[in-house]
mmCIF file of C-alpha atoms in Angstrom:
data_model
loop_
_atom_site.group_PDB
_atom_site.id
_atom_site.type_symbol
_atom_site.label_atom_id
_atom_site.label_comp_id
_atom_site.label_asym_id
_atom_site.label_seq_id
_atom_site.Cartn_x
_atom_site.Cartn_y
_atom_site.Cartn_z
ATOM 1 C CA MET A 1 104.987 85.971 178.969
ATOM 2 C CA VAL A 2 105.744 83.957 175.813
ATOM 3 C CA SER A 3 102.080 83.108 175.351
ATOM 4 C CA ALA A 4 101.043 86.727 175.822
ATOM 5 C CA PHE A 5 103.560 87.770 173.178
ATOM 6 C CA LEU A 6 102.793 85.014 170.688
ATOM 7 C CA LYS A 7 99.034 85.460 170.617
ATOM 8 C CA PRO A 8 98.962 88.993 169.136
ATOM 9 C CA LEU A 9 101.894 88.096 166.859
ATOM 10 C CA LEU A 10 100.049 85.059 165.519
ATOM 11 C CA ALA A 11 96.904 87.152 165.096
ATOM 12 C CA ILE A 12 98.837 89.725 163.040
ATOM 13 C CA LEU A 13 100.494 87.047 160.901
ATOM 14 C CA LEU A 14 97.158 85.345 160.324
ATOM 15 C CA THR A 15 95.555 88.657 159.321
ATOM 16 C CA VAL A 16 98.384 89.378 156.871
ATOM 17 C CA ALA A 17 98.137 85.877 155.410
ATOM 18 C CA ILE A 18 94.355 86.109 154.973
ATOM 19 C CA THR A 19 94.636 89.587 153.434
ATOM 20 C CA GLY A 20 97.297 88.332 151.029
ATOM 21 C CA LEU A 21 95.116 85.370 150.088
ATOM 22 C CA ILE A 22 92.129 87.641 149.428
ATOM 23 C CA VAL A 23 94.212 89.963 147.243
ATOM 24 C CA TRP A 24 95.635 86.965 145.359
ATOM 25 C CA LEU A 25 92.175 85.467 144.816
ATOM 26 C CA TYR A 26 90.847 88.845 143.682
ATOM 27 C CA PHE A 27 93.515 89.284 141.044
ATOM 28 C CA GLU A 28 93.333 85.656 139.926
ATOM 29 C CA THR A 29 89.593 86.065 139.368
ATOM 30 C CA LYS A 30 89.933 89.371 137.529
ATOM 31 C CA LEU A 31 92.965 88.374 135.463
ATOM 32 C CA SER A 32 91.035 85.452 134.012
ATOM 33 C CA LYS A 33 89.172 88.048 131.907
ATOM 34 C CA ILE A 34 92.333 89.039 130.002
ATOM 35 C CA LEU A 35 93.241 87.446 126.692
ATOM 36 C CA PHE A 36 96.742 86.207 127.497
ATOM 37 C CA THR A 37 98.999 85.296 124.580
ATOM 38 C CA THR A 38 102.370 83.609 124.174
ATOM 39 C CA GLU A 39 105.462 85.260 125.596
ATOM 40 C CA PHE A 40 108.128 86.142 123.032
ATOM 41 C CA SER A 41 111.834 85.483 123.341
ATOM 42 C CA LEU A 42 114.351 88.088 122.175
ATOM 43 C CA GLU A 43 114.928 85.998 119.052
ATOM 44 C CA ASP A 44 111.199 85.768 118.276
ATOM 45 C CA VAL A 45 110.942 89.529 117.802
ATOM 46 C CA ASN A 46 114.420 90.473 116.535
ATOM 47 C CA ALA A 47 115.182 92.168 119.842
ATOM 48 C CA TYR A 48 118.523 93.644 120.819
ATOM 49 C CA ASN A 49 119.570 92.185 124.157
ATOM 50 C CA ASN A 50 121.807 95.014 125.348
ATOM 51 C CA GLN A 51 119.367 97.913 125.356
ATOM 52 C CA SER A 52 117.634 99.848 128.129
ATOM 53 C CA THR A 53 114.245 98.562 126.997
ATOM 54 C CA THR A 54 115.060 95.088 128.310
ATOM 55 C CA ALA A 55 113.138 94.607 131.535
ATOM 56 C CA ASN A 56 115.312 94.728 134.663
ATOM 57 C CA SER A 57 114.834 95.408 138.347
ATOM 58 C CA SER A 58 114.188 99.125 137.904
ATOM 59 C CA LYS A 59 112.917 99.532 134.327
ATOM 60 C CA PHE A 60 110.030 97.927 132.528
ATOM 61 C CA ALA A 61 109.153 98.528 128.884
ATOM 62 C CA VAL A 62 106.091 97.551 126.892
ATOM 63 C CA ALA A 63 104.663 98.407 123.477
ATOM 64 C CA LEU A 64 101.097 99.718 123.414
ATOM 65 C CA PHE A 65 98.959 99.132 120.330
ATOM 66 C CA GLY A 66 95.561 100.690 119.691
ATOM 67 C CA LEU A 67 93.703 98.888 116.921
ATOM 68 C CA ASP A 68 91.364 100.507 114.426
ATOM 69 C CA ALA A 69 89.360 97.274 114.091
ATOM 70 C CA ARG A 70 85.947 97.801 112.553
ATOM 71 C CA HIS A 71 84.707 94.363 113.597
ATOM 72 C CA GLU A 72 85.626 92.198 116.572
ATOM 73 C CA GLY A 73 88.339 89.667 115.804
ATOM 74 C CA GLU A 74 89.353 91.073 112.417
ATOM 75 C CA SER A 75 92.973 91.748 111.438
ATOM 76 C CA SER A 76 93.632 95.441 111.837
ATOM 77 C CA ARG A 77 96.335 98.037 111.582
ATOM 78 C CA SER A 78 97.681 99.569 114.782
ATOM 79 C CA ASP A 79 96.666 103.185 114.361
ATOM 80 C CA THR A 80 98.120 103.985 117.776
ATOM 81 C CA ILE A 81 101.678 102.825 118.485
ATOM 82 C CA MET A 82 103.392 103.806 121.720
ATOM 83 C CA ILE A 83 106.441 102.658 123.646
ATOM 84 C CA LEU A 84 105.918 102.898 127.399
ATOM 85 C CA LEU A 85 108.908 102.776 129.734
ATOM 86 C CA ILE A 86 108.437 102.718 133.502
ATOM 87 C CA ASP A 87 111.597 103.701 135.372
ATOM 88 C CA HIS A 88 110.987 102.835 139.016
ATOM 89 C CA SER A 89 114.372 104.041 140.261
ATOM 90 C CA MET A 90 113.794 107.533 138.819
ATOM 91 C CA GLN A 91 110.021 107.442 139.386
ATOM 92 C CA LYS A 92 109.374 108.347 135.767
ATOM 93 C CA ILE A 93 107.031 107.082 133.084
ATOM 94 C CA LYS A 94 108.112 107.785 129.511
ATOM 95 C CA LEU A 95 105.821 107.577 126.517
ATOM 96 C CA ALA A 96 107.038 107.648 122.918
ATOM 97 C CA SER A 97 104.379 107.848 120.197
ATOM 98 C CA ILE A 98 105.268 106.456 116.770
ATOM 99 C CA MET A 99 103.357 108.083 113.936
ATOM 100 C CA ARG A 100 101.352 105.542 111.966
ATOM 101 C CA ASP A 101 102.531 106.635 108.505
ATOM 102 C CA LEU A 102 106.250 106.310 109.224
ATOM 103 C CA TYR A 103 107.835 104.490 106.277
ATOM 104 C CA VAL A 104 110.020 101.655 107.589
ATOM 105 C CA ASP A 105 111.232 98.144 106.813
ATOM 106 C CA VAL A 106 108.685 95.546 107.948
ATOM 107 C CA PRO A 107 110.605 92.244 108.275
ATOM 108 C CA GLY A 108 109.554 89.877 105.513
ATOM 109 C CA TYR A 109 107.431 92.477 103.710
ATOM 110 C CA GLY A 110 109.826 95.239 102.695
ATOM 111 C CA LYS A 111 109.198 98.979 103.032
ATOM 112 C CA ARG A 112 105.745 99.848 104.326
ATOM 113 C CA LYS A 113 103.901 102.067 106.773
ATOM 114 C CA ILE A 114 104.745 101.025 110.312
ATOM 115 C CA ASN A 115 101.078 100.588 111.272
ATOM 116 C CA SER A 116 100.652 97.790 108.712
ATOM 117 C CA ALA A 117 102.966 95.426 110.636
ATOM 118 C CA TYR A 118 100.248 94.531 113.157
ATOM 119 C CA GLU A 119 97.752 93.684 110.411
ATOM 120 C CA LEU A 120 100.305 91.562 108.534
ATOM 121 C CA GLY A 121 101.699 89.621 111.472
ATOM 122 C CA GLY A 122 100.026 90.612 114.722
ATOM 123 C CA PRO A 123 101.948 91.777 117.793
ATOM 124 C CA LYS A 124 104.932 89.551 117.005
ATOM 125 C CA LEU A 125 105.648 91.317 113.704
ATOM 126 C CA ALA A 126 104.746 94.712 115.174
ATOM 127 C CA LEU A 127 107.324 94.240 117.955
ATOM 128 C CA SER A 128 109.864 92.892 115.485
ATOM 129 C CA THR A 129 109.371 95.994 113.304
ATOM 130 C CA LEU A 130 109.961 98.345 116.237
ATOM 131 C CA ASN A 131 113.026 96.413 117.393
ATOM 132 C CA THR A 132 114.552 96.146 113.923
ATOM 133 C CA ASN A 133 114.179 99.821 113.010
ATOM 134 C CA PHE A 134 115.043 101.339 116.387
ATOM 135 C CA GLU A 135 117.391 98.721 117.915
ATOM 136 C CA LEU A 136 115.128 98.019 120.882
ATOM 137 C CA ALA A 137 114.599 94.988 123.084
ATOM 138 C CA LEU A 138 110.818 94.973 123.326
ATOM 139 C CA THR A 139 109.210 91.598 123.995
ATOM 140 C CA LYS A 140 106.075 92.708 125.860
ATOM 141 C CA TYR A 141 102.934 94.317 124.468
ATOM 142 C CA VAL A 142 99.400 95.394 125.393
ATOM 143 C CA THR A 143 96.668 95.799 122.778
ATOM 144 C CA VAL A 144 93.283 97.498 123.070
ATOM 145 C CA ASP A 145 90.622 98.250 120.464
ATOM 146 C CA PHE A 146 87.742 100.763 120.308
ATOM 147 C CA ARG A 147 85.874 99.093 123.137
ATOM 148 C CA GLY A 148 88.903 98.873 125.392
ATOM 149 C CA PHE A 149 89.865 102.525 124.903
ATOM 150 C CA GLU A 150 86.330 103.623 125.692
ATOM 151 C CA LYS A 151 86.159 101.467 128.834
ATOM 152 C CA ILE A 152 89.474 102.802 130.131
ATOM 153 C CA ILE A 153 88.224 106.400 129.962
ATOM 154 C CA ASP A 154 84.875 105.559 131.530
ATOM 155 C CA ALA A 155 86.640 103.616 134.285
ATOM 156 C CA VAL A 156 88.501 106.748 135.435
ATOM 157 C CA GLY A 157 85.353 108.881 135.248
ATOM 158 C CA GLY A 158 86.135 110.664 132.002
ATOM 159 C CA VAL A 159 88.874 113.161 131.150
ATOM 160 C CA GLU A 160 88.984 116.957 131.142
ATOM 161 C CA ILE A 161 89.828 118.185 127.637
ATOM 162 C CA ASP A 162 89.928 121.685 126.175
ATOM 163 C CA VAL A 163 88.098 121.026 122.911
ATOM 164 C CA LYS A 164 88.894 123.421 120.055
ATOM 165 C CA ASP A 165 86.078 124.855 117.956
ATOM 166 C CA TYR A 166 87.188 123.013 114.802
ATOM 167 C CA GLU A 167 87.257 119.696 116.664
ATOM 168 C CA VAL A 168 83.611 119.619 117.769
ATOM 169 C CA GLU A 169 82.121 118.559 114.433
ATOM 170 C CA HIS A 170 84.743 115.861 113.904
ATOM 171 C CA ILE A 171 84.282 114.423 117.388
ATOM 172 C CA ASN A 172 80.602 113.941 116.580
ATOM 173 C CA ILE A 173 81.324 112.480 113.136
ATOM 174 C CA ASN A 174 83.670 109.935 114.720
ATOM 175 C CA MET A 175 81.136 109.140 117.428
ATOM 176 C CA ARG A 176 78.486 108.337 114.837
ATOM 177 C CA GLU A 177 80.899 106.029 113.044
ATOM 178 C CA VAL A 178 81.721 104.145 116.254
ATOM 179 C CA ARG A 179 78.020 103.939 117.120
ATOM 180 C CA ASN A 180 77.315 102.325 113.754
ATOM 181 C CA LEU A 181 80.110 99.817 114.381
ATOM 182 C CA ILE A 182 79.584 98.788 118.007
ATOM 183 C CA GLY A 183 76.287 100.401 119.041
ATOM 184 C CA GLY A 184 75.617 102.580 122.048
ATOM 185 C CA ASP A 185 73.988 106.008 122.029
ATOM 186 C CA VAL A 186 76.180 108.693 123.622
ATOM 187 C CA PRO A 187 75.377 112.439 123.765
ATOM 188 C CA GLU A 188 77.310 114.439 121.198
ATOM 189 C CA VAL A 189 79.686 117.252 122.124
ATOM 190 C CA LYS A 190 77.797 120.534 121.676
ATOM 191 C CA TYR A 191 80.397 123.260 122.216
ATOM 192 C CA PRO A 192 84.158 123.931 122.374
ATOM 193 C CA GLY A 193 86.068 124.660 125.553
ATOM 194 C CA LEU A 194 87.180 122.806 128.663
ATOM 195 C CA GLN A 195 84.814 119.938 129.431
ATOM 196 C CA ARG A 196 84.716 116.374 130.679
ATOM 197 C CA LEU A 197 84.603 113.806 127.884
ATOM 198 C CA ASN A 198 83.319 110.312 128.540
ATOM 199 C CA GLY A 199 84.830 107.201 126.971
ATOM 200 C CA ARG A 200 83.059 107.416 123.620
ATOM 201 C CA GLN A 201 83.657 111.151 123.302
ATOM 202 C CA ALA A 202 87.340 110.833 124.228
ATOM 203 C CA LEU A 203 87.756 108.009 121.717
ATOM 204 C CA ALA A 204 86.250 110.185 118.998
ATOM 205 C CA TYR A 205 88.493 113.085 120.061
ATOM 206 C CA ALA A 206 91.653 110.934 119.903
ATOM 207 C CA ARG A 207 90.744 109.686 116.401
ATOM 208 C CA ILE A 208 90.403 113.149 114.813
ATOM 209 C CA ARG A 209 92.746 113.281 111.848
ATOM 210 C CA TYR A 210 91.627 115.619 109.080
ATOM 211 C CA VAL A 211 91.583 119.003 110.807
ATOM 212 C CA GLY A 212 94.160 121.140 112.552
ATOM 213 C CA ASN A 213 97.688 119.901 111.954
ATOM 214 C CA GLY A 214 96.645 116.470 110.692
ATOM 215 C CA ASP A 215 98.344 113.415 112.172
ATOM 216 C CA TYR A 216 100.762 115.563 114.173
ATOM 217 C CA GLU A 217 97.911 116.964 116.207
ATOM 218 C CA ARG A 218 96.263 113.536 116.347
ATOM 219 C CA VAL A 219 99.290 112.190 118.214
ATOM 220 C CA GLN A 220 99.142 115.181 120.562
ATOM 221 C CA ARG A 221 95.491 114.394 121.304
ATOM 222 C CA GLN A 222 96.304 110.776 122.082
ATOM 223 C CA GLN A 223 99.143 111.790 124.395
ATOM 224 C CA ARG A 224 96.906 114.363 126.058
ATOM 225 C CA VAL A 225 94.266 111.733 126.821
ATOM 226 C CA PHE A 226 96.918 109.314 128.127
ATOM 227 C CA GLU A 227 98.321 112.023 130.393
ATOM 228 C CA LYS A 228 94.867 112.814 131.806
ATOM 229 C CA VAL A 229 94.229 109.116 132.503
ATOM 230 C CA PHE A 230 97.636 108.746 134.157
ATOM 231 C CA GLU A 231 97.044 111.740 136.450
ATOM 232 C CA LYS A 232 93.716 110.279 137.552
ATOM 233 C CA VAL A 233 94.968 106.745 138.098
ATOM 234 C CA LYS A 234 98.119 107.657 140.007
ATOM 235 C CA ASN A 235 96.129 109.625 142.603
ATOM 236 C CA ALA A 236 93.184 107.214 142.831
ATOM 237 C CA SER A 237 92.313 105.230 145.950
ATOM 238 C CA LEU A 238 92.905 101.471 146.034
ATOM 239 C CA GLY A 239 89.157 100.888 145.712
ATOM 240 C CA THR A 240 89.000 103.074 142.609
ATOM 241 C CA LYS A 241 92.032 101.321 141.106
ATOM 242 C CA LEU A 242 90.402 97.932 141.663
ATOM 243 C CA ARG A 243 87.209 99.162 139.984
ATOM 244 C CA ILE A 244 89.217 100.438 137.024
ATOM 245 C CA ILE A 245 91.009 97.097 136.744
ATOM 246 C CA ASP A 246 87.706 95.248 136.843
ATOM 247 C CA MET A 247 86.238 97.354 134.010
ATOM 248 C CA VAL A 248 89.276 97.372 131.736
ATOM 249 C CA LEU A 249 90.746 93.858 131.870
ATOM 250 C CA PRO A 250 88.184 92.130 129.607
ATOM 251 C CA TYR A 251 89.219 94.422 126.735
ATOM 252 C CA ILE A 252 92.957 93.780 126.910
ATOM 253 C CA GLU A 253 95.170 91.399 124.962
ATOM 254 C CA THR A 254 98.713 91.024 126.270
ATOM 255 C CA ASN A 255 101.656 88.711 126.790
ATOM 256 C CA LEU A 256 102.488 90.253 130.152
ATOM 257 C CA THR A 257 102.471 87.564 132.827
ATOM 258 C CA ARG A 258 100.001 87.556 135.687
ATOM 259 C CA ASN A 259 102.808 88.360 138.136
ATOM 260 C CA GLU A 260 103.944 91.317 136.018
ATOM 261 C CA ILE A 261 100.416 92.734 135.886
ATOM 262 C CA VAL A 262 99.896 92.350 139.638
ATOM 263 C CA SER A 263 103.297 93.947 140.320
ATOM 264 C CA LEU A 264 102.566 96.909 138.031
ATOM 265 C CA ALA A 265 98.995 97.338 139.292
ATOM 266 C CA THR A 266 99.873 97.398 142.987
ATOM 267 C CA LYS A 267 102.739 99.913 142.865
ATOM 268 C CA ASN A 268 102.307 103.437 144.180
ATOM 269 C CA TYR A 269 102.703 105.877 141.278
ATOM 270 C CA SER A 270 101.651 109.024 143.135
ATOM 271 C CA LYS A 271 105.118 110.624 142.842
ATOM 272 C CA TYR A 272 105.878 109.467 139.307
ATOM 273 C CA THR A 273 106.154 112.014 136.511
ATOM 274 C CA LEU A 274 105.181 111.532 132.879
ATOM 275 C CA GLU A 275 107.348 112.536 129.910
ATOM 276 C CA HIS A 276 106.457 112.072 126.254
ATOM 277 C CA THR A 277 107.886 112.465 122.793
ATOM 278 C CA ARG A 278 106.935 111.788 119.168
ATOM 279 C CA LEU A 279 108.687 109.991 116.343
ATOM 280 C CA PRO A 280 109.728 111.074 113.826
ATOM 281 C CA VAL A 281 111.231 114.067 115.631
ATOM 282 C CA SER A 282 111.121 117.525 114.093
ATOM 283 C CA GLY A 283 113.623 118.159 111.330
ATOM 284 C CA SER A 284 114.236 114.468 110.685
ATOM 285 C CA TYR A 285 111.709 113.665 107.963
ATOM 286 C CA ARG A 286 109.787 114.792 104.921
ATOM 287 C CA GLU A 287 106.304 113.997 103.698
ATOM 288 C CA GLY A 288 105.732 112.178 100.446
ATOM 289 C CA TYR A 289 103.864 109.492 98.533
ATOM 290 C CA THR A 290 104.699 105.973 97.435
ATOM 291 C CA ILE A 291 102.934 102.961 95.947
ATOM 292 C CA ILE A 292 102.184 100.145 98.388
ATOM 293 C CA ASP A 293 100.271 97.095 97.156
ATOM 294 C CA GLY A 294 99.321 99.032 94.034
ATOM 295 C CA ILE A 295 97.846 101.940 95.985
ATOM 296 C CA LYS A 296 99.315 105.443 96.228
ATOM 297 C CA GLN A 297 99.817 106.207 99.924
ATOM 298 C CA TRP A 298 100.979 109.215 101.926
ATOM 299 C CA ILE A 299 104.029 108.522 104.102
ATOM 300 C CA PHE A 300 106.685 110.019 106.384
ATOM 301 C CA ILE A 301 110.156 109.444 104.939
ATOM 302 C CA ALA A 302 112.446 109.790 107.946
ATOM 303 C CA ASP A 303 116.100 109.716 108.850
ATOM 304 C CA LEU A 304 115.799 106.551 110.926
ATOM 305 C CA GLU A 305 119.311 106.831 112.367
ATOM 306 C CA LYS A 306 118.507 110.273 113.764
ATOM 307 C CA ASN A 307 115.181 109.036 115.150
ATOM 308 C CA LYS A 308 116.754 105.920 116.654
ATOM 309 C CA GLN A 309 119.274 108.114 118.449
ATOM 310 C CA ALA A 310 116.561 110.515 119.654
ATOM 311 C CA LEU A 311 114.443 107.646 120.978
ATOM 312 C CA HIS A 312 117.339 106.086 122.892
ATOM 313 C CA GLU A 313 118.302 109.435 124.386
ATOM 314 C CA PHE A 314 114.705 109.955 125.510
ATOM 315 C CA LEU A 315 114.394 106.506 127.065
ATOM 316 C CA GLU A 316 117.774 106.538 128.777
ATOM 317 C CA ARG A 317 118.020 110.046 130.199
#
């Protein structure tokens, strides 16, 4: 009787152990493609240690930076700045986009555009700038450049976007610029309307700046693309998720640990909802010009106290 019971039990345990080993080996092999950087302490990045953005058992926060690097390895401004909060207890993902021309204090450099912090001091200074101005506790970050953004979109099979008539020409202009920088010949967008954009086309769409409502609409485009990617990933099969991971990891720089990445990648997000906001919030800023490094630059002059409060309310509700 004991032997008859133990045999199937041992077989099940052995199967589970082998499966776990295979999954572990898979992720160890794939994660070796990521550029891992040093973890930051709260002190390293001027973080507040009593805020909801400190990682705990149910919430995990990370800053996302999209670089406008023209050449691989060069110092670059973070033209996309987002704060991503995953609330597992509420099954919510919250995304706050910070507009690149927001005029803030960059520690050690004085008042500047917020997107210059990454160029001046990499992710450490970029995190420190976010924490200092908004009283956050961010210590984790993920950075992607042109190539990484493009690969992410291609990995999910493209995204469905309703392209406006005035956006078509600028998508193609941006595509030609990216082609000249990193190569690759991708068909141009020929008409407006709902259509599936591949990685290069979606990248060009998200970078449109000089038509419509300027940078305001640019942020909306970026959030729209993120939302489309999220909807695809959360409903994807395990095999599809593994393929996406395989394609995207070589284009990521992060100080997330291997265990954190595996934990985030293997969770079931099918019932999670996505909420997003933009800083500065409406009615809290004015547009203007100032001189930075001897150059006249266009900026957002914001009521930072009002925006700090709005951000915390968004993240904590």
